[in-house]
Structure formats: structure tokens, C-alpha cells
């Protein structure tokens, strides 16, 4: 991800809202397809953060990627804001 940012080329962020139980599989497929920027949030109603981590871990192992190859964006919303 750091190389993509340094290149100043445009990039697309893969959003993970509303994927539910398919989150891990879909994140893994997104990473295997070339996505290196992943968006999630601490909102269990809409996001499955554990699934994001599982999908990223599986794809990274398959592709030989490390944490520095990814940009993970997350957000925090208080309980009364969910």
C-alpha cells in the first residue's frame, strides 16, 4: 500500500459494510484481485471486523503479503450513534 501511495496513482478502497457472514470470503477475494485498501468500522450492525481480519489474513498467506502491503481504514462510532 505504501508504494501505491508514493506513486500518486489513484486507488480504490474495498468497502466491507453489509457483507455479514460472507465478509471473510469477500475480503479474501478482493485482496486476491488486487485491492490493498480495505474499509471497515466498529459498527457490528453493519460490519464484521473479525471477518475482515480473517479474509485479509487468508489472502496475505496465499499471496505472501505482509501488513505493510495493506492500508486498513476503520472508524469508531459510539453505541448511541449506531
PDB file of N, CA and C in Angstrom:
ATOM      1  N   UNK A   1       0.813  -1.188   0.000  1.00  0.00           N
ATOM      2  CA  UNK A   1       0.000   0.000   0.000  1.00  0.00           C
ATOM      3  C   UNK A   1       0.857   1.253   0.000  1.00  0.00           C
ATOM      4  N   UNK A   2       1.984   1.215   0.712  1.00  0.00           N
ATOM      5  CA  UNK A   2       2.810   2.421   0.777  1.00  0.00           C
ATOM      6  C   UNK A   2       3.366   2.781  -0.595  1.00  0.00           C
ATOM      7  N   UNK A   3       3.651   1.785  -1.419  1.00  0.00           N
ATOM      8  CA  UNK A   3       4.160   2.059  -2.766  1.00  0.00           C
ATOM      9  C   UNK A   3       3.089   2.688  -3.650  1.00  0.00           C
ATOM     10  N   UNK A   4       1.850   2.253  -3.455  1.00  0.00           N
ATOM     11  CA  UNK A   4       0.754   2.836  -4.225  1.00  0.00           C
ATOM     12  C   UNK A   4       0.551   4.295  -3.826  1.00  0.00           C
ATOM     13  N   UNK A   5       0.651   4.579  -2.545  1.00  0.00           N
ATOM     14  CA  UNK A   5       0.502   5.963  -2.089  1.00  0.00           C
ATOM     15  C   UNK A   5       1.632   6.834  -2.614  1.00  0.00           C
ATOM     16  N   UNK A   6       2.858   6.314  -2.603  1.00  0.00           N
ATOM     17  CA  UNK A   6       4.013   7.064  -3.096  1.00  0.00           C
ATOM     18  C   UNK A   6       3.927   7.327  -4.594  1.00  0.00           C
ATOM     19  N   UNK A   7       3.281   6.434  -5.329  1.00  0.00           N
ATOM     20  CA  UNK A   7       3.208   6.570  -6.785  1.00  0.00           C
ATOM     21  C   UNK A   7       2.264   7.688  -7.212  1.00  0.00           C
ATOM     22  N   UNK A   8       1.391   8.138  -6.309  1.00  0.00           N
ATOM     23  CA  UNK A   8       0.398   9.181  -6.593  1.00  0.00           C
ATOM     24  C   UNK A   8      -0.659   8.727  -7.601  1.00  0.00           C
ATOM     25  N   UNK A   9      -0.714   7.427  -7.887  1.00  0.00           N
ATOM     26  CA  UNK A   9      -1.738   6.887  -8.782  1.00  0.00           C
ATOM     27  C   UNK A   9      -3.043   6.724  -8.008  1.00  0.00           C
ATOM     28  N   UNK A  10      -4.163   6.798  -8.681  1.00  0.00           N
ATOM     29  CA  UNK A  10      -5.440   6.610  -7.974  1.00  0.00           C
ATOM     30  C   UNK A  10      -5.590   5.162  -7.513  1.00  0.00           C
ATOM     31  N   UNK A  11      -6.348   4.972  -6.494  1.00  0.00           N
ATOM     32  CA  UNK A  11      -6.613   3.632  -5.980  1.00  0.00           C
ATOM     33  C   UNK A  11      -8.069   3.562  -5.535  1.00  0.00           C
ATOM     34  N   UNK A  12      -8.552   2.354  -5.386  1.00  0.00           N
ATOM     35  CA  UNK A  12      -9.935   2.125  -4.967  1.00  0.00           C
ATOM     36  C   UNK A  12      -9.917   1.409  -3.623  1.00  0.00           C
ATOM     37  N   UNK A  13     -10.765   1.863  -2.716  1.00  0.00           N
ATOM     38  CA  UNK A  13     -10.885   1.255  -1.397  1.00  0.00           C
ATOM     39  C   UNK A  13     -12.023   0.235  -1.434  1.00  0.00           C
ATOM     40  N   UNK A  14     -11.766  -0.970  -0.939  1.00  0.00           N
ATOM     41  CA  UNK A  14     -12.804  -2.003  -0.883  1.00  0.00           C
ATOM     42  C   UNK A  14     -13.614  -1.820   0.396  1.00  0.00           C
ATOM     43  N   UNK A  15     -14.897  -1.584   0.262  1.00  0.00           N
ATOM     44  CA  UNK A  15     -15.786  -1.404   1.401  1.00  0.00           C
ATOM     45  C   UNK A  15     -16.356  -2.723   1.884  1.00  0.00           C
ATOM     46  N   UNK A  16     -16.475  -2.871   3.185  1.00  0.00           N
ATOM     47  CA  UNK A  16     -16.894  -4.155   3.748  1.00  0.00           C
ATOM     48  C   UNK A  16     -18.243  -4.118   4.472  1.00  0.00           C
ATOM     49  N   UNK A  17     -18.980  -3.035   4.348  1.00  0.00           N
ATOM     50  CA  UNK A  17     -20.283  -2.957   5.027  1.00  0.00           C
ATOM     51  C   UNK A  17     -21.273  -3.937   4.403  1.00  0.00           C
ATOM     52  N   UNK A  18     -22.144  -4.433   5.255  1.00  0.00           N
ATOM     53  CA  UNK A  18     -23.289  -5.263   4.853  1.00  0.00           C
ATOM     54  C   UNK A  18     -22.912  -6.592   4.184  1.00  0.00           C
ATOM     55  N   UNK A  19     -21.711  -7.091   4.442  1.00  0.00           N
ATOM     56  CA  UNK A  19     -21.285  -8.373   3.860  1.00  0.00           C
ATOM     57  C   UNK A  19     -21.635  -9.554   4.773  1.00  0.00           C
ATOM     58  N   UNK A  20     -21.873  -9.262   6.040  1.00  0.00           N
ATOM     59  CA  UNK A  20     -22.278 -10.234   7.054  1.00  0.00           C
ATOM     60  C   UNK A  20     -21.359 -11.449   7.101  1.00  0.00           C
ATOM     61  N   UNK A  21     -21.921 -12.656   7.013  1.00  0.00           N
ATOM     62  CA  UNK A  21     -21.121 -13.877   7.129  1.00  0.00           C
ATOM     63  C   UNK A  21     -20.200 -14.105   5.933  1.00  0.00           C
ATOM     64  N   UNK A  22     -20.417 -13.403   4.855  1.00  0.00           N
ATOM     65  CA  UNK A  22     -19.569 -13.551   3.662  1.00  0.00           C
ATOM     66  C   UNK A  22     -18.354 -12.627   3.698  1.00  0.00           C
ATOM     67  N   UNK A  23     -18.208 -11.837   4.762  1.00  0.00           N
ATOM     68  CA  UNK A  23     -17.136 -10.842   4.819  1.00  0.00           C
ATOM     69  C   UNK A  23     -15.761 -11.449   4.585  1.00  0.00           C
ATOM     70  N   UNK A  24     -15.390 -12.486   5.311  1.00  0.00           N
ATOM     71  CA  UNK A  24     -14.053 -13.064   5.191  1.00  0.00           C
ATOM     72  C   UNK A  24     -13.771 -13.524   3.762  1.00  0.00           C
ATOM     73  N   UNK A  25     -14.697 -14.244   3.186  1.00  0.00           N
ATOM     74  CA  UNK A  25     -14.525 -14.747   1.824  1.00  0.00           C
ATOM     75  C   UNK A  25     -14.410 -13.604   0.814  1.00  0.00           C
ATOM     76  N   UNK A  26     -15.265 -12.592   0.959  1.00  0.00           N
ATOM     77  CA  UNK A  26     -15.254 -11.479   0.006  1.00  0.00           C
ATOM     78  C   UNK A  26     -14.014 -10.607   0.147  1.00  0.00           C
ATOM     79  N   UNK A  27     -13.545 -10.393   1.371  1.00  0.00           N
ATOM     80  CA  UNK A  27     -12.314  -9.629   1.567  1.00  0.00           C
ATOM     81  C   UNK A  27     -11.136 -10.391   0.979  1.00  0.00           C
ATOM     82  N   UNK A  28     -11.092 -11.688   1.204  1.00  0.00           N
ATOM     83  CA  UNK A  28     -10.017 -12.505   0.639  1.00  0.00           C
ATOM     84  C   UNK A  28     -10.011 -12.411  -0.889  1.00  0.00           C
ATOM     85  N   UNK A  29     -11.173 -12.512  -1.494  1.00  0.00           N
ATOM     86  CA  UNK A  29     -11.275 -12.406  -2.955  1.00  0.00           C
ATOM     87  C   UNK A  29     -10.872 -11.018  -3.440  1.00  0.00           C
ATOM     88  N   UNK A  30     -11.239  -9.991  -2.685  1.00  0.00           N
ATOM     89  CA  UNK A  30     -10.875  -8.623  -3.066  1.00  0.00           C
ATOM     90  C   UNK A  30      -9.355  -8.446  -3.040  1.00  0.00           C
ATOM     91  N   UNK A  31      -8.722  -8.946  -1.996  1.00  0.00           N
ATOM     92  CA  UNK A  31      -7.262  -8.833  -1.891  1.00  0.00           C
ATOM     93  C   UNK A  31      -6.588  -9.637  -3.003  1.00  0.00           C
ATOM     94  N   UNK A  32      -7.083 -10.828  -3.248  1.00  0.00           N
ATOM     95  CA  UNK A  32      -6.519 -11.653  -4.321  1.00  0.00           C
ATOM     96  C   UNK A  32      -6.718 -10.999  -5.687  1.00  0.00           C
ATOM     97  N   UNK A  33      -7.734 -10.150  -5.811  1.00  0.00           N
ATOM     98  CA  UNK A  33      -8.000  -9.437  -7.067  1.00  0.00           C
ATOM     99  C   UNK A  33      -7.189  -8.145  -7.193  1.00  0.00           C
ATOM    100  N   UNK A  34      -6.452  -7.786  -6.154  1.00  0.00           N
ATOM    101  CA  UNK A  34      -5.583  -6.616  -6.237  1.00  0.00           C
ATOM    102  C   UNK A  34      -5.890  -5.477  -5.285  1.00  0.00           C
ATOM    103  N   UNK A  35      -7.000  -5.538  -4.565  1.00  0.00           N
ATOM    104  CA  UNK A  35      -7.293  -4.480  -3.593  1.00  0.00           C
ATOM    105  C   UNK A  35      -6.282  -4.508  -2.457  1.00  0.00           C
ATOM    106  N   UNK A  36      -5.785  -3.340  -2.081  1.00  0.00           N
ATOM    107  CA  UNK A  36      -4.845  -3.240  -0.963  1.00  0.00           C
ATOM    108  C   UNK A  36      -5.332  -2.236   0.080  1.00  0.00           C
ATOM    109  N   UNK A  37      -6.443  -1.581  -0.213  1.00  0.00           N
ATOM    110  CA  UNK A  37      -7.038  -0.616   0.702  1.00  0.00           C
ATOM    111  C   UNK A  37      -8.411  -1.147   1.110  1.00  0.00           C
ATOM    112  N   UNK A  38      -8.589  -1.386   2.418  1.00  0.00           N
ATOM    113  CA  UNK A  38      -9.803  -2.003   2.937  1.00  0.00           C
ATOM    114  C   UNK A  38     -10.449  -1.053   3.943  1.00  0.00           C
ATOM    115  N   UNK A  39     -11.763  -0.871   3.824  1.00  0.00           N
ATOM    116  CA  UNK A  39     -12.512  -0.015   4.735  1.00  0.00           C
ATOM    117  C   UNK A  39     -13.444  -0.855   5.595  1.00  0.00           C
ATOM    118  N   UNK A  40     -13.460  -0.571   6.892  1.00  0.00           N
ATOM    119  CA  UNK A  40     -14.362  -1.235   7.828  1.00  0.00           C
ATOM    120  C   UNK A  40     -14.743  -0.238   8.909  1.00  0.00           C
ATOM    121  N   UNK A  41     -15.466  -0.677   9.914  1.00  0.00           N
ATOM    122  CA  UNK A  41     -15.837   0.197  11.028  1.00  0.00           C
ATOM    123  C   UNK A  41     -16.244  -0.637  12.231  1.00  0.00           C
ATOM    124  N   UNK A  42     -16.150  -0.018  13.389  1.00  0.00           N
ATOM    125  CA  UNK A  42     -16.578  -0.657  14.637  1.00  0.00           C
ATOM    126  C   UNK A  42     -18.078  -0.407  14.799  1.00  0.00           C
ATOM    127  N   UNK A  43     -18.845  -1.023  13.933  1.00  0.00           N
ATOM    128  CA  UNK A  43     -20.311  -0.947  13.961  1.00  0.00           C
ATOM    129  C   UNK A  43     -20.840  -2.345  13.662  1.00  0.00           C
ATOM    130  N   UNK A  44     -20.955  -3.190  14.683  1.00  0.00           N
ATOM    131  CA  UNK A  44     -21.371  -4.582  14.458  1.00  0.00           C
ATOM    132  C   UNK A  44     -22.682  -4.733  13.679  1.00  0.00           C
ATOM    133  N   UNK A  45     -23.522  -3.719  13.713  1.00  0.00           N
ATOM    134  CA  UNK A  45     -24.778  -3.793  12.967  1.00  0.00           C
ATOM    135  C   UNK A  45     -24.535  -3.848  11.459  1.00  0.00           C
ATOM    136  N   UNK A  46     -23.465  -3.221  10.994  1.00  0.00           N
ATOM    137  CA  UNK A  46     -23.203  -3.105   9.562  1.00  0.00           C
ATOM    138  C   UNK A  46     -21.900  -3.769   9.090  1.00  0.00           C
ATOM    139  N   UNK A  47     -20.977  -4.004  10.007  1.00  0.00           N
ATOM    140  CA  UNK A  47     -19.652  -4.505   9.631  1.00  0.00           C
ATOM    141  C   UNK A  47     -19.284  -5.732  10.450  1.00  0.00           C
ATOM    142  N   UNK A  48     -18.449  -6.574   9.879  1.00  0.00           N
ATOM    143  CA  UNK A  48     -17.914  -7.752  10.563  1.00  0.00           C
ATOM    144  C   UNK A  48     -16.391  -7.600  10.569  1.00  0.00           C
ATOM    145  N   UNK A  49     -15.861  -6.868  11.557  1.00  0.00           N
ATOM    146  CA  UNK A  49     -14.424  -6.600  11.586  1.00  0.00           C
ATOM    147  C   UNK A  49     -13.591  -7.873  11.730  1.00  0.00           C
ATOM    148  N   UNK A  50     -14.071  -8.839  12.484  1.00  0.00           N
ATOM    149  CA  UNK A  50     -13.336 -10.099  12.614  1.00  0.00           C
ATOM    150  C   UNK A  50     -13.238 -10.790  11.252  1.00  0.00           C
ATOM    151  N   UNK A  51     -14.298 -10.721  10.470  1.00  0.00           N
ATOM    152  CA  UNK A  51     -14.287 -11.297   9.123  1.00  0.00           C
ATOM    153  C   UNK A  51     -13.308 -10.578   8.202  1.00  0.00           C
ATOM    154  N   UNK A  52     -13.186  -9.266   8.369  1.00  0.00           N
ATOM    155  CA  UNK A  52     -12.202  -8.506   7.583  1.00  0.00           C
ATOM    156  C   UNK A  52     -10.802  -9.026   7.890  1.00  0.00           C
ATOM    157  N   UNK A  53     -10.496  -9.187   9.174  1.00  0.00           N
ATOM    158  CA  UNK A  53      -9.180  -9.693   9.566  1.00  0.00           C
ATOM    159  C   UNK A  53      -8.918 -11.102   9.068  1.00  0.00           C
ATOM    160  N   UNK A  54      -9.916 -11.943   9.152  1.00  0.00           N
ATOM    161  CA  UNK A  54      -9.778 -13.328   8.683  1.00  0.00           C
ATOM    162  C   UNK A  54      -9.538 -13.381   7.168  1.00  0.00           C
ATOM    163  N   UNK A  55     -10.305 -12.600   6.426  1.00  0.00           N
ATOM    164  CA  UNK A  55     -10.141 -12.577   4.969  1.00  0.00           C
ATOM    165  C   UNK A  55      -8.792 -12.028   4.549  1.00  0.00           C
ATOM    166  N   UNK A  56      -8.362 -10.964   5.223  1.00  0.00           N
ATOM    167  CA  UNK A  56      -7.056 -10.374   4.924  1.00  0.00           C
ATOM    168  C   UNK A  56      -5.948 -11.373   5.227  1.00  0.00           C
ATOM    169  N   UNK A  57      -6.039 -12.031   6.379  1.00  0.00           N
ATOM    170  CA  UNK A  57      -5.011 -13.000   6.794  1.00  0.00           C
ATOM    171  C   UNK A  57      -4.903 -14.161   5.798  1.00  0.00           C
ATOM    172  N   UNK A  58      -6.040 -14.682   5.362  1.00  0.00           N
ATOM    173  CA  UNK A  58      -6.042 -15.792   4.404  1.00  0.00           C
ATOM    174  C   UNK A  58      -5.406 -15.383   3.076  1.00  0.00           C
ATOM    175  N   UNK A  59      -5.806 -14.225   2.570  1.00  0.00           N
ATOM    176  CA  UNK A  59      -5.265 -13.763   1.289  1.00  0.00           C
ATOM    177  C   UNK A  59      -3.788 -13.435   1.400  1.00  0.00           C
ATOM    178  N   UNK A  60      -3.399 -12.810   2.495  1.00  0.00           N
ATOM    179  CA  UNK A  60      -1.989 -12.455   2.689  1.00  0.00           C
ATOM    180  C   UNK A  60      -1.117 -13.706   2.713  1.00  0.00           C
ATOM    181  N   UNK A  61      -1.592 -14.752   3.371  1.00  0.00           N
ATOM    182  CA  UNK A  61      -0.835 -16.003   3.425  1.00  0.00           C
ATOM    183  C   UNK A  61      -0.691 -16.616   2.028  1.00  0.00           C
ATOM    184  N   UNK A  62      -1.768 -16.595   1.258  1.00  0.00           N
ATOM    185  CA  UNK A  62      -1.729 -17.157  -0.101  1.00  0.00           C
ATOM    186  C   UNK A  62      -0.787 -16.384  -1.020  1.00  0.00           C
ATOM    187  N   UNK A  63      -0.785 -15.049  -0.865  1.00  0.00           N
ATOM    188  CA  UNK A  63      -0.035 -14.192  -1.784  1.00  0.00           C
ATOM    189  C   UNK A  63       1.347 -13.785  -1.264  1.00  0.00           C
ATOM    190  N   UNK A  64       1.663 -14.158  -0.038  1.00  0.00           N
ATOM    191  CA  UNK A  64       2.947 -13.780   0.544  1.00  0.00           C
ATOM    192  C   UNK A  64       3.034 -12.292   0.864  1.00  0.00           C
ATOM    193  N   UNK A  65       1.916 -11.696   1.242  1.00  0.00           N
ATOM    194  CA  UNK A  65       1.873 -10.269   1.563  1.00  0.00           C
ATOM    195  C   UNK A  65       2.084 -10.056   3.059  1.00  0.00           C
ATOM    196  N   UNK A  66       2.530  -8.871   3.412  1.00  0.00           N
ATOM    197  CA  UNK A  66       2.703  -8.515   4.818  1.00  0.00           C
ATOM    198  C   UNK A  66       1.792  -7.346   5.155  1.00  0.00           C
ATOM    199  N   UNK A  67       1.728  -6.991   6.417  1.00  0.00           N
ATOM    200  CA  UNK A  67       0.858  -5.909   6.862  1.00  0.00           C
ATOM    201  C   UNK A  67       1.179  -4.597   6.155  1.00  0.00           C
ATOM    202  N   UNK A  68       2.437  -4.368   5.832  1.00  0.00           N
ATOM    203  CA  UNK A  68       2.819  -3.110   5.172  1.00  0.00           C
ATOM    204  C   UNK A  68       2.309  -3.039   3.731  1.00  0.00           C
ATOM    205  N   UNK A  69       1.785  -4.135   3.212  1.00  0.00           N
ATOM    206  CA  UNK A  69       1.214  -4.138   1.861  1.00  0.00           C
ATOM    207  C   UNK A  69      -0.241  -3.658   1.853  1.00  0.00           C
ATOM    208  N   UNK A  70      -0.800  -3.392   3.024  1.00  0.00           N
ATOM    209  CA  UNK A  70      -2.207  -3.031   3.136  1.00  0.00           C
ATOM    210  C   UNK A  70      -2.409  -1.700   3.836  1.00  0.00           C
ATOM    211  N   UNK A  71      -3.520  -1.060   3.504  1.00  0.00           N
ATOM    212  CA  UNK A  71      -3.987   0.109   4.226  1.00  0.00           C
ATOM    213  C   UNK A  71      -5.369  -0.252   4.738  1.00  0.00           C
ATOM    214  N   UNK A  72      -5.541  -0.253   6.049  1.00  0.00           N
ATOM    215  CA  UNK A  72      -6.824  -0.594   6.655  1.00  0.00           C
ATOM    216  C   UNK A  72      -7.415   0.659   7.286  1.00  0.00           C
ATOM    217  N   UNK A  73      -8.595   1.023   6.816  1.00  0.00           N
ATOM    218  CA  UNK A  73      -9.300   2.195   7.361  1.00  0.00           C
ATOM    219  C   UNK A  73     -10.463   1.703   8.204  1.00  0.00           C
ATOM    220  N   UNK A  74     -10.539   2.179   9.435  1.00  0.00           N
ATOM    221  CA  UNK A  74     -11.656   1.823  10.290  1.00  0.00           C
ATOM    222  C   UNK A  74     -12.173   3.072  10.978  1.00  0.00           C
ATOM    223  N   UNK A  75     -13.356   2.982  11.523  1.00  0.00           N
ATOM    224  CA  UNK A  75     -13.979   4.102  12.191  1.00  0.00           C
ATOM    225  C   UNK A  75     -14.613   3.624  13.489  1.00  0.00           C
ATOM    226  N   UNK A  76     -14.737   4.519  14.440  1.00  0.00           N
ATOM    227  CA  UNK A  76     -15.406   4.202  15.692  1.00  0.00           C
ATOM    228  C   UNK A  76     -16.662   5.049  15.822  1.00  0.00           C
ATOM    229  N   UNK A  77     -17.751   4.410  16.136  1.00  0.00           N
ATOM    230  CA  UNK A  77     -18.996   5.113  16.402  1.00  0.00           C
ATOM    231  C   UNK A  77     -19.479   4.670  17.780  1.00  0.00           C
ATOM    232  N   UNK A  78     -19.778   5.614  18.636  1.00  0.00           N
ATOM    233  CA  UNK A  78     -20.271   5.253  19.965  1.00  0.00           C
ATOM    234  C   UNK A  78     -21.595   4.493  19.840  1.00  0.00           C
ATOM    235  N   UNK A  79     -21.935   3.758  20.869  1.00  0.00           N
ATOM    236  CA  UNK A  79     -23.146   2.934  20.829  1.00  0.00           C
ATOM    237  C   UNK A  79     -24.402   3.760  20.546  1.00  0.00           C
ATOM    238  N   UNK A  80     -24.477   4.967  21.075  1.00  0.00           N
ATOM    239  CA  UNK A  80     -25.680   5.764  20.836  1.00  0.00           C
ATOM    240  C   UNK A  80     -25.743   6.303  19.411  1.00  0.00           C
ATOM    241  N   UNK A  81     -24.661   6.189  18.670  1.00  0.00           N
ATOM    242  CA  UNK A  81     -24.645   6.638  17.290  1.00  0.00           C
ATOM    243  C   UNK A  81     -24.885   5.530  16.282  1.00  0.00           C
ATOM    244  N   UNK A  82     -25.077   4.308  16.782  1.00  0.00           N
ATOM    245  CA  UNK A  82     -25.249   3.184  15.866  1.00  0.00           C
ATOM    246  C   UNK A  82     -26.698   2.949  15.576  1.00  0.00           C
TER     247      UNK A  82
END
